[in-house]
C-alpha positions as a Python dict, from the first residue, in 0.01 Angstrom:
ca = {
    (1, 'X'): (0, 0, 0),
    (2, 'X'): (276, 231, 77),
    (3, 'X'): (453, 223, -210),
    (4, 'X'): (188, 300, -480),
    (5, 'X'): (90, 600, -234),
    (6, 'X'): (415, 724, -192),
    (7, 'X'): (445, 748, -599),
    (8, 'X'): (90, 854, -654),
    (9, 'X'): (139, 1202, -350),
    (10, 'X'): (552, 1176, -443),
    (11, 'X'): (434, 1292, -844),
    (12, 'X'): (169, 1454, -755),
    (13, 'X'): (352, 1706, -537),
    (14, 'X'): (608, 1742, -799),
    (15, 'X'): (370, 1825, -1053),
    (16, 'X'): (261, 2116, -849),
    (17, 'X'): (622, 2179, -772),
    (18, 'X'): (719, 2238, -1128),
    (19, 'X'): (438, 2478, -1191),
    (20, 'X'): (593, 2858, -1326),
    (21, 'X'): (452, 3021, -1033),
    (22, 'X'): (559, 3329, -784),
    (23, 'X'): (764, 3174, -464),
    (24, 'X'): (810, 2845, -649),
    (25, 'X'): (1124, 2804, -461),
    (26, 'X'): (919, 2816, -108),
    (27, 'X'): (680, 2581, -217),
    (28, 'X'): (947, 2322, -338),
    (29, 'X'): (1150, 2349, 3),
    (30, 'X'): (811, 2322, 183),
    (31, 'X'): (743, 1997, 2),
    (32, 'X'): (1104, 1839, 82),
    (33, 'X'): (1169, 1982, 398),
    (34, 'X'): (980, 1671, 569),
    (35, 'X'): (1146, 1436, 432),
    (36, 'X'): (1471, 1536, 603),
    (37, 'X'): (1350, 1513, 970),
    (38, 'X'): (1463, 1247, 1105),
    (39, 'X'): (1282, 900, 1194),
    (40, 'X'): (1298, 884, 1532),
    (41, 'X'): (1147, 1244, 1556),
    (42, 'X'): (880, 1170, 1250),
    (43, 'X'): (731, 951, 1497),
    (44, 'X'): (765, 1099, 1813),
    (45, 'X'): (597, 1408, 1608),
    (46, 'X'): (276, 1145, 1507),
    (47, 'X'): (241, 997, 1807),
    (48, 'X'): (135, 1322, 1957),
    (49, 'X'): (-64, 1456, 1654),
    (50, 'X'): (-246, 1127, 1625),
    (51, 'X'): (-265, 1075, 2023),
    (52, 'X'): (-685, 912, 2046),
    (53, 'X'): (-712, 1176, 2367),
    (54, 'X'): (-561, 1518, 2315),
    (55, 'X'): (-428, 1456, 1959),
    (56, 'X'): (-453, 1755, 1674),
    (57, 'X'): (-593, 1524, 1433),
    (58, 'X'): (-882, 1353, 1647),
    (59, 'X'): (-987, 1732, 1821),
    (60, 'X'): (-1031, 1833, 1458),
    (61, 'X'): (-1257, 1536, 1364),
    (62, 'X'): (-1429, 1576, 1710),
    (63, 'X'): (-1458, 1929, 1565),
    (64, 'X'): (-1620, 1802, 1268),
    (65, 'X'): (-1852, 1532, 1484),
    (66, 'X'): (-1653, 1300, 1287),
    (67, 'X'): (-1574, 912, 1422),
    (68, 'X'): (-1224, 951, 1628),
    (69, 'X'): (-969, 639, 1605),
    (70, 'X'): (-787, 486, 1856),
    (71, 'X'): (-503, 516, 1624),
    (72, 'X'): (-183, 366, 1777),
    (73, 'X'): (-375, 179, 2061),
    (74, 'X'): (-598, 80, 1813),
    (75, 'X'): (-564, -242, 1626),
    (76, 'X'): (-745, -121, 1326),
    (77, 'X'): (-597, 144, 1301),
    (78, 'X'): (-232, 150, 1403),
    (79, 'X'): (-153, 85, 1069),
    (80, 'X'): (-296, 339, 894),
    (81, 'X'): (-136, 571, 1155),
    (82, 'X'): (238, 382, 1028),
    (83, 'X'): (127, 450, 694),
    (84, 'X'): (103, 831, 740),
    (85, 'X'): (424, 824, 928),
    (86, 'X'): (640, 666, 643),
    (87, 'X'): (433, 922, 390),
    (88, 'X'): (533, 1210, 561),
    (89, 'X'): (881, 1170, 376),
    (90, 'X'): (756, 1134, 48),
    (91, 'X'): (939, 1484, -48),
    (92, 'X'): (1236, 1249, -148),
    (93, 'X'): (982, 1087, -421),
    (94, 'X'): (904, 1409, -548),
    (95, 'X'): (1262, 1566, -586),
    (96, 'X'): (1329, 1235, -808),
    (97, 'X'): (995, 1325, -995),
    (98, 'X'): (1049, 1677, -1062),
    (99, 'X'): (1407, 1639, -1186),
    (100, 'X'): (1259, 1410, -1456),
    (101, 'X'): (970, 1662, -1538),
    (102, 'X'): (1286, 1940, -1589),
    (103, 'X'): (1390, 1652, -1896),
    (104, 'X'): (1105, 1685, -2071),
    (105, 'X'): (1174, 1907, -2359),
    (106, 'X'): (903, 2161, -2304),
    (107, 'X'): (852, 2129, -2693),
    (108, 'X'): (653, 1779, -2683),
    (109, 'X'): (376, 1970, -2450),
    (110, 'X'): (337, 2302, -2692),
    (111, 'X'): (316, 2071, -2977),
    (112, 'X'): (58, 1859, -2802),
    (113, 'X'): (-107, 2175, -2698),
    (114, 'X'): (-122, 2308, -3100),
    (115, 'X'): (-286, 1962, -3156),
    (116, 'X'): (-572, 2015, -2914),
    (117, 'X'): (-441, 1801, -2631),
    (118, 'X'): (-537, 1859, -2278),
    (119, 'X'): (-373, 1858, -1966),
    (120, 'X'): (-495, 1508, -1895),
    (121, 'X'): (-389, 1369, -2191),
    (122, 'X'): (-95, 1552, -2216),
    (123, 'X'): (-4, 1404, -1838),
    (124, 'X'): (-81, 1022, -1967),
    (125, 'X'): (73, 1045, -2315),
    (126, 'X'): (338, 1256, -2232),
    (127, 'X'): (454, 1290, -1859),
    (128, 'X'): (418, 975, -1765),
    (129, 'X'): (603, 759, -2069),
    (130, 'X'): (876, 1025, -2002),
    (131, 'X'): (868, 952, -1693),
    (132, 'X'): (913, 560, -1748),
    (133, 'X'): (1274, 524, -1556),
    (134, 'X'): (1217, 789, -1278),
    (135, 'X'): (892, 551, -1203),
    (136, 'X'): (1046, 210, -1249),
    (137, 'X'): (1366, 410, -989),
    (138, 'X'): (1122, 494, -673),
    (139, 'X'): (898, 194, -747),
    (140, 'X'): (1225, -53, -696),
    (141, 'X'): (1369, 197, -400),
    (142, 'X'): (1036, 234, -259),
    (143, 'X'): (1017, -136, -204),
    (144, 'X'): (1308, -203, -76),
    (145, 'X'): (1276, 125, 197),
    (146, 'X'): (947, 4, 281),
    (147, 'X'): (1020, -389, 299),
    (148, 'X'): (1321, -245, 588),
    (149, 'X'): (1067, 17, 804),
    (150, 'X'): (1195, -64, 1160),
    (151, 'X'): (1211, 236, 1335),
    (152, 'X'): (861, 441, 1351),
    (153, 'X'): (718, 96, 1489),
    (154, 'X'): (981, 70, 1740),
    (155, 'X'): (921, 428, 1857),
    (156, 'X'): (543, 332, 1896),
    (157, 'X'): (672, 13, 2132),
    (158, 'X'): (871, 215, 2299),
    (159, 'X'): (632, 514, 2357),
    (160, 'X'): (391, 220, 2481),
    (161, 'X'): (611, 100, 2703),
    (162, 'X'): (506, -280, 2657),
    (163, 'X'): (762, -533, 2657),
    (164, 'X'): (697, -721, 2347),
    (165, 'X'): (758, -525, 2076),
    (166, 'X'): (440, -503, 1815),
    (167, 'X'): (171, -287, 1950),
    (168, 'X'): (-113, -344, 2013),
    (169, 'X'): (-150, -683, 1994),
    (170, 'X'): (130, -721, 1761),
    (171, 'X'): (-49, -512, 1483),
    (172, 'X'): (305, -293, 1403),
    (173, 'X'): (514, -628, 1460),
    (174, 'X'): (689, -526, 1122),
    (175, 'X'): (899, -806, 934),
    (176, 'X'): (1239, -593, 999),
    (177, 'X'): (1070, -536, 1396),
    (178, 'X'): (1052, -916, 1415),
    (179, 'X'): (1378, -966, 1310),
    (180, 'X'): (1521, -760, 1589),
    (181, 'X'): (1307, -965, 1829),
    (182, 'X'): (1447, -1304, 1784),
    (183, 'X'): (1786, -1159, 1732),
    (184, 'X'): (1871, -948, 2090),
    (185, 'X'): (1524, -1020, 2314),
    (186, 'X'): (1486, -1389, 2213),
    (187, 'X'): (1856, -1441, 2122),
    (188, 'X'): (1766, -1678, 1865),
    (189, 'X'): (2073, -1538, 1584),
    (190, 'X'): (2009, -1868, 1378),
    (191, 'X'): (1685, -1790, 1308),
    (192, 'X'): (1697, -1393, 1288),
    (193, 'X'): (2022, -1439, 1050),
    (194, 'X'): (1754, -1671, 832),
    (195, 'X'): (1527, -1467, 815),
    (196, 'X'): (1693, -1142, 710),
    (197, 'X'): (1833, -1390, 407),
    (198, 'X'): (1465, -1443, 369),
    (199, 'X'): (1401, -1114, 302),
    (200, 'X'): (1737, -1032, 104),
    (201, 'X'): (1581, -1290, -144),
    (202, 'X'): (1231, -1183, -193),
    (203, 'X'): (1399, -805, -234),
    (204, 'X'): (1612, -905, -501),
    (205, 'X'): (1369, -1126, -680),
    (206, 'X'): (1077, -898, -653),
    (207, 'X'): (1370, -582, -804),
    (208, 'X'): (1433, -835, -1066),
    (209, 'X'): (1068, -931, -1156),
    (210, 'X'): (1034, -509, -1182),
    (211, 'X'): (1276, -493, -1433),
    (212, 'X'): (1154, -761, -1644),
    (213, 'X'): (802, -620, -1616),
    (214, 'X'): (963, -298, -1680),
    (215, 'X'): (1135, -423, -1983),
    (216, 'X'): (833, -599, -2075),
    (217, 'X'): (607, -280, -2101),
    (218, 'X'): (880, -77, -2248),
    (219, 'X'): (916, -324, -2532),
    (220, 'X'): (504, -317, -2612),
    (221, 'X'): (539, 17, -2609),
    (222, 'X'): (822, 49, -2875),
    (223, 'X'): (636, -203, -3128),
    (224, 'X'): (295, -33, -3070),
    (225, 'X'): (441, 298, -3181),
    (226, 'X'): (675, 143, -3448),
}
């Protein structure tokens, strides 16, 4: 789920980024400059704005008379809560993105614009076959970040101050989390050292099933316009 959000907001914001418009340079630092916090203080940061008692976040939607999670002590929604955590650095998505929207030769778009094009199509047959490489890039680095998320869900453990790690009820026991468990609380190395070879192996076959896909689509693409 995270990774096909954190393309989707990552373009979206550079889209907006790359638009000719007074204070652009503001805008663009505003857009990155979350992305450079660091982990450990990403989460401390959510765990107070999504706190289920005096949180910003659930006073607004009490505001609203809207339903209020339980967010990190909730089961249901403790992921969700992760999810926004890992999203708030998406600014390093979109500084990939708009560096491949500066490559497009600005030429393509005023002679799709002479032709009656709009912005729609212009974004789907132009922007985003340019954009082929810069997608295929964060799609395989995406994966791999996300597949290693350890620390935001230790923060929430910690923050808990439970023993098992995994709040509640093991809901953020992440794969990388788990890891760490059997390693230095269980001292089980044997089967922590499998398991990160485990998960070495499904990163480099699911980065090598990308390219082929990749190479797949790119091909179609070349004979359908040939």
């Amino acid at each position: 789920v995270g990774v096909p959000l954190s393309l989707g907001l990552g373009l979206f914001l550079a889209v907006l980024a790359n638009q000719k418009i007074h204070g652009q340079g503001i805008y663009r630092t505003l857009f990155f400059l979350p992305s450079v916090v660091p982990a450990v203080a990403t989460a401390l940061l959510f765990l107070w704005v999504l706190n289920p008692r005096y949180g910003m976040v659930n006073q607004l939607l009490g505001f609203l008379h809207l339903p209020q999670p339980g967010w990190m002590a909730s089961v249901t929604w403790s992921k969700p809560g992760l999810l926004m955590m890992i999203l708030w650095g998406v600014g390093s998505n979109m500084v990939i993105f708009l560096a491949g929207l500066q490559g497009i030769p600005g030429q393509m778009y005023e002679a799709a614009r002479l032709d009656g094009a709009r912005a729609w199509t212009m974004f789907w047959r132009l922007t985003v076959p340019n954009l082929s490489g810069v997608i295929l890039y964060n799609v395989v680095t995406g994966m791999i970040g996300l597949s290693q998320v350890f620390t935001q869900a230790y923060v929430i453990a910690g923050s808990s101050g439970a023993i098992s790690l995994g709040t509640p009820a093991q809901s953020t026991l992440l794969y990388n989390l788990y890891i760490y468990q059997k390693a230095f609380q269980d001292l089980d190395m044997g089967y922590a050292s499998a398991m990160a070879w485990v998960l070495t192996i499904v990163t480099m076959a699911l980065t090598l099933a990308m390219f082929m896909v990749y190479d797949r689509v790119i091909g179609l693409e070349g004979g359908a316009r040939s």
